[in-house]
Amino acid sequence: MQISPGDIGLVARVAQLTKSYGTGSAAVTALDDVSIGIRRAQFTAIMGPSGSGKSTLMHIMAGLDNASSGRVWIGDTEITSLRDTQLTTLRRRRVGFVFQSFNLVPTLDVLGNILLPFELDGRPPSAEEHRWIDQLIDTLGLRDRIRHRPHELSGGQQQRVAIVRALGARPDLVFADEPTGNLDSRTGREVLALLASAASDYGQSIAMVTHDPVAASFAERIVFLADGHIVEDRGRSTASEISQYMLGMEGVA
Ligand SMILES: Nc1ncnc2c1ncn2[C@@H]1O[C@H](COP(=O)(O)OP(=O)(O)OP(=O)(O)O)[C@@H](O)[C@H]1O
Ligand SMILES: [Mg+2]
């Protein structure tokens, strides 16, 4: 597939992306010739069975891992050819990431973790960003945990800290790997509404991995992976339509 670099409708994209791990008989192809773009100001859900390549795709799109072959862009910048320092700066300014494992810094308290992206970028949050971060902290119920360290928090609280950290600077692009996996359904819905509004009200582009059809029903686009391939790419769907499709997938596998 030919994607022109001037295509401003896409905020991140990969072309003919292949990723293999290991060599010889231990080799695993996690992604096999994947081409896809994440659309600007859209909330995209990425679904598929465990091991289908979802996290690998998000890590490579965010510039956190290298492709084995193929090309990767963030905005109009092809990151496959960037030096590490340039890539780090670009990622820091433009990309927020909620990892499956949260990746909080154990020696920093909640506030320190939330402000880390600003610290690394060498600038304090603006007054507006401060207000937004305060609002996120309240919405996600973290106010009375602000001076706690990650090991003093529940899994769901750690996940919420990771979400505030990823959204705090309102990056262009947010990758969230199962951001509601450890949350009760009410908190989960709040996070999903927050992600949907980040896209619709603030023009941020959100790519979210989820196994949950209800979570995916908040998205405007749903992409399914199976065995390192994209097998379906559809518009907004109800939770029951998504469940139905997933059942069909299992039947084929
Ligand atoms: N560092 C690694 N070394 C070797 N194999 C890996 C590595 N990371 C991932 N894989 C393999 O690549 C494939 C895709 O993994 P990936 O983590 O992208 O799956 P996933 O779709 O995110 O699954 P899950 O839903 O369980 O999180 C799997 O077969 C996995 O075992
Ligand atoms: Mg994963």
PDB file of C-alpha atoms and ligand atoms in Angstrom:
ATOM      1  CA  MET A   1       0.000   0.000   0.000  1.00  0.00           C
ATOM      2  CA  GLN A   2       1.292   3.419  -0.932  1.00  0.00           C
ATOM      3  CA  ILE A   3       0.670   6.090   1.710  1.00  0.00           C
ATOM      4  CA  SER A   4       1.630   9.620   0.803  1.00  0.00           C
ATOM      5  CA  PRO A   5       3.544  11.514   3.489  1.00  0.00           C
ATOM      6  CA  GLY A   6       1.226  14.474   2.939  1.00  0.00           C
ATOM      7  CA  ASP A   7      -1.806  12.557   4.121  1.00  0.00           C
ATOM      8  CA  ILE A   8      -2.817  14.760   7.017  1.00  0.00           C
ATOM      9  CA  GLY A   9      -5.794  12.598   7.943  1.00  0.00           C
ATOM     10  CA  LEU A  10      -3.457  10.145   9.648  1.00  0.00           C
ATOM     11  CA  VAL A  11      -1.613  10.898  12.860  1.00  0.00           C
ATOM     12  CA  ALA A  12       0.364   7.669  12.896  1.00  0.00           C
ATOM     13  CA  ARG A  13       0.795   4.951  10.329  1.00  0.00           C
ATOM     14  CA  VAL A  14       2.691   1.830   9.463  1.00  0.00           C
ATOM     15  CA  ALA A  15       3.268   0.315   6.039  1.00  0.00           C
ATOM     16  CA  GLN A  16       4.209  -3.302   5.346  1.00  0.00           C
ATOM     17  CA  LEU A  17       5.188  -3.672   8.972  1.00  0.00           C
ATOM     18  CA  THR A  18       6.636  -7.002  10.020  1.00  0.00           C
ATOM     19  CA  LYS A  19       7.956  -7.826  13.470  1.00  0.00           C
ATOM     20  CA  SER A  20       9.650 -11.087  14.383  1.00  0.00           C
ATOM     21  CA  TYR A  21      11.133 -12.120  17.676  1.00  0.00           C
ATOM     22  CA  GLY A  22      13.886 -14.720  18.093  1.00  0.00           C
ATOM     23  CA  THR A  23      15.601 -16.770  15.408  1.00  0.00           C
ATOM     24  CA  GLY A  24      15.487 -20.242  13.856  1.00  0.00           C
ATOM     25  CA  SER A  25      12.931 -22.648  15.290  1.00  0.00           C
ATOM     26  CA  ALA A  26      12.210 -20.234  18.186  1.00  0.00           C
ATOM     27  CA  ALA A  27      11.226 -17.408  15.817  1.00  0.00           C
ATOM     28  CA  VAL A  28       7.802 -15.837  16.317  1.00  0.00           C
ATOM     29  CA  THR A  29       6.204 -13.510  13.764  1.00  0.00           C
ATOM     30  CA  ALA A  30       4.176 -11.111  15.920  1.00  0.00           C
ATOM     31  CA  LEU A  31       3.128  -8.879  12.990  1.00  0.00           C
ATOM     32  CA  ASP A  32       3.057  -9.927   9.358  1.00  0.00           C
ATOM     33  CA  ASP A  33       2.883  -7.240   6.647  1.00  0.00           C
ATOM     34  CA  VAL A  34       0.541  -4.888   8.510  1.00  0.00           C
ATOM     35  CA  SER A  35      -0.431  -1.542   6.949  1.00  0.00           C
ATOM     36  CA  ILE A  36      -2.710   0.780   8.891  1.00  0.00           C
ATOM     37  CA  GLY A  37      -3.149   4.434   9.807  1.00  0.00           C
ATOM     38  CA  ILE A  38      -4.574   5.962  12.973  1.00  0.00           C
ATOM     39  CA  ARG A  39      -6.922   8.804  12.004  1.00  0.00           C
ATOM     40  CA  ARG A  40      -6.611  12.233  13.514  1.00  0.00           C
ATOM     41  CA  ALA A  41      -9.086  13.108  16.287  1.00  0.00           C
ATOM     42  CA  GLN A  42     -10.555   9.634  16.220  1.00  0.00           C
ATOM     43  CA  PHE A  43     -10.977   7.057  18.993  1.00  0.00           C
ATOM     44  CA  THR A  44      -9.850   3.688  17.612  1.00  0.00           C
ATOM     45  CA  ALA A  45     -10.151   0.362  19.415  1.00  0.00           C
ATOM     46  CA  ILE A  46      -7.767  -2.493  18.650  1.00  0.00           C
ATOM     47  CA  MET A  47      -9.046  -5.960  19.439  1.00  0.00           C
ATOM     48  CA  GLY A  48      -8.020  -9.553  18.874  1.00  0.00           C
ATOM     49  CA  PRO A  49      -7.081 -12.736  20.718  1.00  0.00           C
ATOM     50  CA  SER A  50      -4.223 -12.881  23.214  1.00  0.00           C
ATOM     51  CA  GLY A  51      -0.932 -13.061  21.312  1.00  0.00           C
ATOM     52  CA  SER A  52      -2.382 -11.591  18.092  1.00  0.00           C
ATOM     53  CA  GLY A  53       0.112  -8.688  18.079  1.00  0.00           C
ATOM     54  CA  LYS A  54      -1.890  -5.786  19.569  1.00  0.00           C
ATOM     55  CA  SER A  55       0.711  -4.611  22.100  1.00  0.00           C
ATOM     56  CA  THR A  56       3.513  -5.125  19.592  1.00  0.00           C
ATOM     57  CA  LEU A  57       1.690  -2.929  17.053  1.00  0.00           C
ATOM     58  CA  MET A  58       1.089  -0.148  19.599  1.00  0.00           C
ATOM     59  CA  HIS A  59       4.701  -0.240  20.855  1.00  0.00           C
ATOM     60  CA  ILE A  60       6.068   0.038  17.314  1.00  0.00           C
ATOM     61  CA  MET A  61       3.621   2.799  16.321  1.00  0.00           C
ATOM     62  CA  ALA A  62       4.663   4.748  19.421  1.00  0.00           C
ATOM     63  CA  GLY A  63       8.349   4.325  18.601  1.00  0.00           C
ATOM     64  CA  LEU A  64       9.009   2.208  21.688  1.00  0.00           C
ATOM     65  CA  ASP A  65      10.132  -0.823  19.729  1.00  0.00           C
ATOM     66  CA  ASN A  66      11.739  -1.359  16.313  1.00  0.00           C
ATOM     67  CA  ALA A  67      10.158  -2.928  13.265  1.00  0.00           C
ATOM     68  CA  SER A  68      11.878  -5.945  11.663  1.00  0.00           C
ATOM     69  CA  SER A  69      10.845  -4.481   8.309  1.00  0.00           C
ATOM     70  CA  GLY A  70       8.439  -1.889   6.980  1.00  0.00           C
ATOM     71  CA  ARG A  71       7.963   1.807   7.645  1.00  0.00           C
ATOM     72  CA  VAL A  72       6.504   3.763  10.568  1.00  0.00           C
ATOM     73  CA  TRP A  73       5.392   7.414  10.737  1.00  0.00           C
ATOM     74  CA  ILE A  74       4.248   9.669  13.540  1.00  0.00           C
ATOM     75  CA  GLY A  75       2.516  12.553  11.797  1.00  0.00           C
ATOM     76  CA  ASP A  76       4.654  13.312   8.748  1.00  0.00           C
ATOM     77  CA  THR A  77       7.867  12.144  10.380  1.00  0.00           C
ATOM     78  CA  GLU A  78       9.134   8.731   9.391  1.00  0.00           C
ATOM     79  CA  ILE A  79      10.453   7.423  12.691  1.00  0.00           C
ATOM     80  CA  THR A  80      12.102   4.333  11.234  1.00  0.00           C
ATOM     81  CA  SER A  81      14.977   6.561  10.128  1.00  0.00           C
ATOM     82  CA  LEU A  82      15.245   8.830  13.201  1.00  0.00           C
ATOM     83  CA  ARG A  83      18.145   8.814  15.609  1.00  0.00           C
ATOM     84  CA  ASP A  84      17.321   7.721  19.163  1.00  0.00           C
ATOM     85  CA  THR A  85      17.561  11.212  20.637  1.00  0.00           C
ATOM     86  CA  GLN A  86      15.274  12.690  17.962  1.00  0.00           C
ATOM     87  CA  LEU A  87      12.797   9.876  18.456  1.00  0.00           C
ATOM     88  CA  THR A  88      12.800  10.359  22.240  1.00  0.00           C
ATOM     89  CA  THR A  89      12.027  14.065  21.862  1.00  0.00           C
ATOM     90  CA  LEU A  90       9.267  13.472  19.325  1.00  0.00           C
ATOM     91  CA  ARG A  91       7.671  10.789  21.490  1.00  0.00           C
ATOM     92  CA  ARG A  92       7.886  12.909  24.622  1.00  0.00           C
ATOM     93  CA  ARG A  93       6.180  15.876  22.973  1.00  0.00           C
ATOM     94  CA  ARG A  94       3.518  14.075  21.014  1.00  0.00           C
ATOM     95  CA  VAL A  95       2.735  10.631  22.405  1.00  0.00           C
ATOM     96  CA  GLY A  96       1.133   9.440  25.627  1.00  0.00           C
ATOM     97  CA  PHE A  97       1.218   5.752  26.484  1.00  0.00           C
ATOM     98  CA  VAL A  98      -0.714   3.666  29.003  1.00  0.00           C
ATOM     99  CA  PHE A  99       1.123   0.350  29.242  1.00  0.00           C
ATOM    100  CA  GLN A 100      -0.409  -3.007  30.087  1.00  0.00           C
ATOM    101  CA  SER A 101       2.030  -3.068  33.018  1.00  0.00           C
ATOM    102  CA  PHE A 102       1.464   0.652  33.905  1.00  0.00           C
ATOM    103  CA  ASN A 103       5.247   1.433  34.021  1.00  0.00           C
ATOM    104  CA  LEU A 104       5.090   3.742  37.022  1.00  0.00           C
ATOM    105  CA  VAL A 105       8.352   4.847  38.628  1.00  0.00           C
ATOM    106  CA  PRO A 106       8.433   3.096  42.033  1.00  0.00           C
ATOM    107  CA  THR A 107      10.481   5.785  43.777  1.00  0.00           C
ATOM    108  CA  LEU A 108       8.142   8.641  42.775  1.00  0.00           C
ATOM    109  CA  ASP A 109       4.781   9.360  44.405  1.00  0.00           C
ATOM    110  CA  VAL A 110       1.564   9.672  42.406  1.00  0.00           C
ATOM    111  CA  LEU A 111       2.044  13.357  41.645  1.00  0.00           C
ATOM    112  CA  GLY A 112       5.695  12.795  40.702  1.00  0.00           C
ATOM    113  CA  ASN A 113       4.641  10.070  38.265  1.00  0.00           C
ATOM    114  CA  ILE A 114       1.917  12.259  36.774  1.00  0.00           C
ATOM    115  CA  LEU A 115       4.297  15.172  36.264  1.00  0.00           C
ATOM    116  CA  LEU A 116       7.143  13.004  34.960  1.00  0.00           C
ATOM    117  CA  PRO A 117       6.512  13.758  31.257  1.00  0.00           C
ATOM    118  CA  PHE A 118       6.861  17.483  32.026  1.00  0.00           C
ATOM    119  CA  GLU A 119       9.955  16.849  34.145  1.00  0.00           C
ATOM    120  CA  LEU A 120      11.561  14.899  31.286  1.00  0.00           C
ATOM    121  CA  ASP A 121      10.640  17.613  28.823  1.00  0.00           C
ATOM    122  CA  GLY A 122      12.264  20.203  31.090  1.00  0.00           C
ATOM    123  CA  ARG A 123       9.205  22.441  31.395  1.00  0.00           C
ATOM    124  CA  PRO A 124       6.585  22.928  34.122  1.00  0.00           C
ATOM    125  CA  PRO A 125       2.903  22.497  33.221  1.00  0.00           C
ATOM    126  CA  SER A 126       1.123  25.704  32.161  1.00  0.00           C
ATOM    127  CA  ALA A 127      -1.728  27.051  34.317  1.00  0.00           C
ATOM    128  CA  GLU A 128      -4.205  25.454  31.913  1.00  0.00           C
ATOM    129  CA  GLU A 129      -2.398  22.110  32.048  1.00  0.00           C
ATOM    130  CA  HIS A 130      -2.397  22.315  35.858  1.00  0.00           C
ATOM    131  CA  ARG A 131      -6.158  22.783  35.853  1.00  0.00           C
ATOM    132  CA  TRP A 132      -6.603  19.856  33.474  1.00  0.00           C
ATOM    133  CA  ILE A 133      -4.369  17.580  35.568  1.00  0.00           C
ATOM    134  CA  ASP A 134      -6.262  18.581  38.723  1.00  0.00           C
ATOM    135  CA  GLN A 135      -9.502  17.754  36.990  1.00  0.00           C
ATOM    136  CA  LEU A 136      -8.172  14.348  35.877  1.00  0.00           C
ATOM    137  CA  ILE A 137      -6.968  13.579  39.409  1.00  0.00           C
ATOM    138  CA  ASP A 138     -10.434  14.359  40.793  1.00  0.00           C
ATOM    139  CA  THR A 139     -12.368  12.604  38.041  1.00  0.00           C
ATOM    140  CA  LEU A 140     -10.331   9.441  38.520  1.00  0.00           C
ATOM    141  CA  GLY A 141     -10.554   9.587  42.321  1.00  0.00           C
ATOM    142  CA  LEU A 142      -6.833   9.917  43.046  1.00  0.00           C
ATOM    143  CA  ARG A 143      -6.889  13.105  45.149  1.00  0.00           C
ATOM    144  CA  ASP A 144      -6.317  11.373  48.489  1.00  0.00           C
ATOM    145  CA  ARG A 145      -3.533   9.170  47.067  1.00  0.00           C
ATOM    146  CA  ILE A 146      -1.403  11.930  45.566  1.00  0.00           C
ATOM    147  CA  ARG A 147       1.513  11.443  48.002  1.00  0.00           C
ATOM    148  CA  HIS A 148       1.445   7.641  47.864  1.00  0.00           C
ATOM    149  CA  ARG A 149       4.004   5.560  46.007  1.00  0.00           C
ATOM    150  CA  PRO A 150       2.872   3.015  43.402  1.00  0.00           C
ATOM    151  CA  HIS A 151       3.401  -0.007  45.707  1.00  0.00           C
ATOM    152  CA  GLU A 152       0.935   1.551  48.157  1.00  0.00           C
ATOM    153  CA  LEU A 153      -1.806   1.595  45.507  1.00  0.00           C
ATOM    154  CA  SER A 154      -4.199  -1.037  44.198  1.00  0.00           C
ATOM    155  CA  GLY A 155      -3.804  -2.234  40.601  1.00  0.00           C
ATOM    156  CA  GLY A 156      -6.766  -0.121  39.484  1.00  0.00           C
ATOM    157  CA  GLN A 157      -5.351   2.972  41.191  1.00  0.00           C
ATOM    158  CA  GLN A 158      -1.976   2.420  39.499  1.00  0.00           C
ATOM    159  CA  GLN A 159      -3.773   2.092  36.188  1.00  0.00           C
ATOM    160  CA  ARG A 160      -5.556   5.399  36.790  1.00  0.00           C
ATOM    161  CA  VAL A 161      -2.247   7.130  37.593  1.00  0.00           C
ATOM    162  CA  ALA A 162      -0.873   5.837  34.285  1.00  0.00           C
ATOM    163  CA  ILE A 163      -3.944   7.261  32.507  1.00  0.00           C
ATOM    164  CA  VAL A 164      -3.563  10.704  34.109  1.00  0.00           C
ATOM    165  CA  ARG A 165       0.143  10.681  33.191  1.00  0.00           C
ATOM    166  CA  ALA A 166      -0.630   9.805  29.561  1.00  0.00           C
ATOM    167  CA  LEU A 167      -3.353  12.451  29.169  1.00  0.00           C
ATOM    168  CA  GLY A 168      -1.819  15.250  31.271  1.00  0.00           C
ATOM    169  CA  ALA A 169       0.017  17.089  28.512  1.00  0.00           C
ATOM    170  CA  ARG A 170      -2.790  16.482  25.989  1.00  0.00           C
ATOM    171  CA  PRO A 171      -0.505  14.722  23.512  1.00  0.00           C
ATOM    172  CA  ASP A 172      -1.638  14.461  19.867  1.00  0.00           C
ATOM    173  CA  LEU A 173      -1.589  10.746  20.103  1.00  0.00           C
ATOM    174  CA  VAL A 174      -2.472   8.443  22.998  1.00  0.00           C
ATOM    175  CA  PHE A 175      -1.875   4.696  22.964  1.00  0.00           C
ATOM    176  CA  ALA A 176      -3.645   2.852  25.751  1.00  0.00           C
ATOM    177  CA  ASP A 177      -3.111  -0.879  26.246  1.00  0.00           C
ATOM    178  CA  GLU A 178      -6.132  -2.274  28.134  1.00  0.00           C
ATOM    179  CA  PRO A 179      -6.633   0.956  30.108  1.00  0.00           C
ATOM    180  CA  THR A 180      -9.777  -0.375  31.767  1.00  0.00           C
ATOM    181  CA  GLY A 181      -8.520  -3.898  32.420  1.00  0.00           C
ATOM    182  CA  ASN A 182      -8.215  -3.453  36.187  1.00  0.00           C
ATOM    183  CA  LEU A 183     -11.072  -1.031  36.765  1.00  0.00           C
ATOM    184  CA  ASP A 184     -14.583  -1.592  38.107  1.00  0.00           C
ATOM    185  CA  SER A 185     -17.268  -0.923  35.525  1.00  0.00           C
ATOM    186  CA  ARG A 186     -18.171   2.576  36.778  1.00  0.00           C
ATOM    187  CA  THR A 187     -14.536   3.779  36.814  1.00  0.00           C
ATOM    188  CA  GLY A 188     -13.960   2.008  33.517  1.00  0.00           C
ATOM    189  CA  ARG A 189     -16.821   3.909  31.916  1.00  0.00           C
ATOM    190  CA  GLU A 190     -15.415   7.185  33.227  1.00  0.00           C
ATOM    191  CA  VAL A 191     -12.049   6.414  31.625  1.00  0.00           C
ATOM    192  CA  LEU A 192     -13.738   5.482  28.338  1.00  0.00           C
ATOM    193  CA  ALA A 193     -15.808   8.671  28.343  1.00  0.00           C
ATOM    194  CA  LEU A 194     -12.611  10.633  29.046  1.00  0.00           C
ATOM    195  CA  LEU A 195     -10.846   9.006  26.086  1.00  0.00           C
ATOM    196  CA  ALA A 196     -13.857   9.584  23.805  1.00  0.00           C
ATOM    197  CA  SER A 197     -13.983  13.253  24.801  1.00  0.00           C
ATOM    198  CA  ALA A 198     -10.218  13.658  24.344  1.00  0.00           C
ATOM    199  CA  ALA A 199     -10.857  12.731  20.706  1.00  0.00           C
ATOM    200  CA  SER A 200     -14.155  14.526  20.042  1.00  0.00           C
ATOM    201  CA  ASP A 201     -13.596  17.687  22.128  1.00  0.00           C
ATOM    202  CA  TYR A 202      -9.822  18.108  21.979  1.00  0.00           C
ATOM    203  CA  GLY A 203      -8.894  16.510  18.672  1.00  0.00           C
ATOM    204  CA  GLN A 204      -6.546  13.982  20.243  1.00  0.00           C
ATOM    205  CA  SER A 205      -6.119  10.663  18.489  1.00  0.00           C
ATOM    206  CA  ILE A 206      -6.631   7.657  20.712  1.00  0.00           C
ATOM    207  CA  ALA A 207      -5.719   4.039  19.986  1.00  0.00           C
ATOM    208  CA  MET A 208      -6.899   1.670  22.686  1.00  0.00           C
ATOM    209  CA  VAL A 209      -6.375  -2.067  22.982  1.00  0.00           C
ATOM    210  CA  THR A 210      -9.235  -3.845  24.695  1.00  0.00           C
ATOM    211  CA  HIS A 211     -10.732  -7.303  25.065  1.00  0.00           C
ATOM    212  CA  ASP A 212     -14.024  -5.841  26.228  1.00  0.00           C
ATOM    213  CA  PRO A 213     -16.798  -5.338  23.619  1.00  0.00           C
ATOM    214  CA  VAL A 214     -18.448  -2.698  25.832  1.00  0.00           C
ATOM    215  CA  ALA A 215     -15.188  -0.700  25.977  1.00  0.00           C
ATOM    216  CA  ALA A 216     -14.760  -1.040  22.199  1.00  0.00           C
ATOM    217  CA  SER A 217     -18.310   0.249  21.652  1.00  0.00           C
ATOM    218  CA  PHE A 218     -17.110   3.683  22.867  1.00  0.00           C
ATOM    219  CA  ALA A 219     -14.737   3.869  19.885  1.00  0.00           C
ATOM    220  CA  GLU A 220     -15.531   5.216  16.418  1.00  0.00           C
ATOM    221  CA  ARG A 221     -13.480   2.572  14.679  1.00  0.00           C
ATOM    222  CA  ILE A 222     -12.613  -0.995  15.621  1.00  0.00           C
ATOM    223  CA  VAL A 223      -9.664  -2.888  14.170  1.00  0.00           C
ATOM    224  CA  PHE A 224      -9.295  -6.616  14.754  1.00  0.00           C
ATOM    225  CA  LEU A 225      -5.978  -8.435  14.681  1.00  0.00           C
ATOM    226  CA  ALA A 226      -5.529 -12.195  14.434  1.00  0.00           C
ATOM    227  CA  ASP A 227      -2.165 -13.939  14.131  1.00  0.00           C
ATOM    228  CA  GLY A 228      -0.317 -10.741  13.280  1.00  0.00           C
ATOM    229  CA  HIS A 229      -2.759  -9.719  10.517  1.00  0.00           C
ATOM    230  CA  ILE A 230      -5.537  -7.142  10.374  1.00  0.00           C
ATOM    231  CA  VAL A 231      -8.661  -9.160   9.716  1.00  0.00           C
ATOM    232  CA  GLU A 232     -11.375  -6.506  10.163  1.00  0.00           C
ATOM    233  CA  ASP A 233     -11.579  -2.726  10.193  1.00  0.00           C
ATOM    234  CA  ARG A 234     -15.053  -1.339  10.907  1.00  0.00           C
ATOM    235  CA  GLY A 235     -16.876   1.755  12.109  1.00  0.00           C
ATOM    236  CA  ARG A 236     -18.723   2.321  15.370  1.00  0.00           C
ATOM    237  CA  SER A 237     -20.489  -0.843  16.508  1.00  0.00           C
ATOM    238  CA  THR A 238     -22.597  -1.919  19.452  1.00  0.00           C
ATOM    239  CA  ALA A 239     -21.194  -4.202  22.137  1.00  0.00           C
ATOM    240  CA  SER A 240     -23.403  -7.017  20.906  1.00  0.00           C
ATOM    241  CA  GLU A 241     -22.255  -6.603  17.287  1.00  0.00           C
ATOM    242  CA  ILE A 242     -18.661  -6.707  18.500  1.00  0.00           C
ATOM    243  CA  SER A 243     -19.277  -9.818  20.627  1.00  0.00           C
ATOM    244  CA  GLN A 244     -20.930 -11.461  17.652  1.00  0.00           C
ATOM    245  CA  TYR A 245     -17.902 -10.775  15.458  1.00  0.00           C
ATOM    246  CA  MET A 246     -15.527 -12.076  18.152  1.00  0.00           C
ATOM    247  CA  LEU A 247     -17.503 -15.317  18.433  1.00  0.00           C
ATOM    248  CA  GLY A 248     -17.223 -15.752  14.667  1.00  0.00           C
ATOM    249  CA  MET A 249     -13.453 -15.186  14.872  1.00  0.00           C
ATOM    250  CA  GLU A 250     -13.077 -17.964  17.418  1.00  0.00           C
ATOM    251  CA  GLY A 251     -15.014 -20.254  15.136  1.00  0.00           C
ATOM    252  CA  VAL A 252     -12.509 -19.676  12.336  1.00  0.00           C
ATOM    253  CA  ALA A 253      -9.377 -19.987  14.535  1.00  0.00           C
TER     254      ALA A 253
HETATM  255  N1  LIG B   1       9.846  -9.719  23.610  1.00  0.00           N
HETATM  256  C1  LIG B   1       9.303 -10.770  22.994  1.00  0.00           C
HETATM  257  N2  LIG B   1      10.057 -11.844  22.678  1.00  0.00           N
HETATM  258  C2  LIG B   1       9.523 -12.899  22.018  1.00  0.00           C
HETATM  259  N3  LIG B   1       8.237 -12.975  21.635  1.00  0.00           N
HETATM  260  C3  LIG B   1       7.450 -11.936  21.924  1.00  0.00           C
HETATM  261  C4  LIG B   1       7.925 -10.782  22.620  1.00  0.00           C
HETATM  262  N4  LIG B   1       6.896  -9.909  22.749  1.00  0.00           N
HETATM  263  C5  LIG B   1       5.819 -10.498  22.179  1.00  0.00           C
HETATM  264  N5  LIG B   1       6.148 -11.710  21.681  1.00  0.00           N
HETATM  265  C6  LIG B   1       5.258 -12.626  20.950  1.00  0.00           C
HETATM  266  O1  LIG B   1       4.611 -11.905  19.915  1.00  0.00           O
HETATM  267  C7  LIG B   1       3.246 -12.260  19.793  1.00  0.00           C
HETATM  268  C8  LIG B   1       2.369 -11.019  19.925  1.00  0.00           C
HETATM  269  O2  LIG B   1       2.503 -10.502  21.257  1.00  0.00           O
HETATM  270  P1  LIG B   1       1.699  -9.239  21.768  1.00  0.00           P
HETATM  271  O3  LIG B   1       2.197  -8.921  23.120  1.00  0.00           O
HETATM  272  O4  LIG B   1       1.758  -8.181  20.742  1.00  0.00           O
HETATM  273  O5  LIG B   1       0.206  -9.826  21.832  1.00  0.00           O
HETATM  274  P2  LIG B   1      -1.146  -9.139  22.333  1.00  0.00           P
HETATM  275  O6  LIG B   1      -2.091  -9.192  21.197  1.00  0.00           O
HETATM  276  O7  LIG B   1      -0.852  -7.816  22.931  1.00  0.00           O
HETATM  277  O8  LIG B   1      -1.661 -10.176  23.461  1.00  0.00           O
HETATM  278  P3  LIG B   1      -2.403  -9.901  24.884  1.00  0.00           P
HETATM  279  O9  LIG B   1      -3.854  -9.713  24.538  1.00  0.00           O
HETATM  280  O10 LIG B   1      -2.190 -11.193  25.609  1.00  0.00           O
HETATM  281  O11 LIG B   1      -1.769  -8.730  25.558  1.00  0.00           O
HETATM  282  C9  LIG B   1       2.995 -13.335  20.859  1.00  0.00           C
HETATM  283  O12 LIG B   1       3.060 -14.588  20.248  1.00  0.00           O
HETATM  284  C10 LIG B   1       4.139 -13.134  21.823  1.00  0.00           C
HETATM  285  O13 LIG B   1       4.464 -14.356  22.451  1.00  0.00           O
HETATM  286 MG    MG B   2      -0.920  -7.106  24.889  1.00  0.00          MG
END
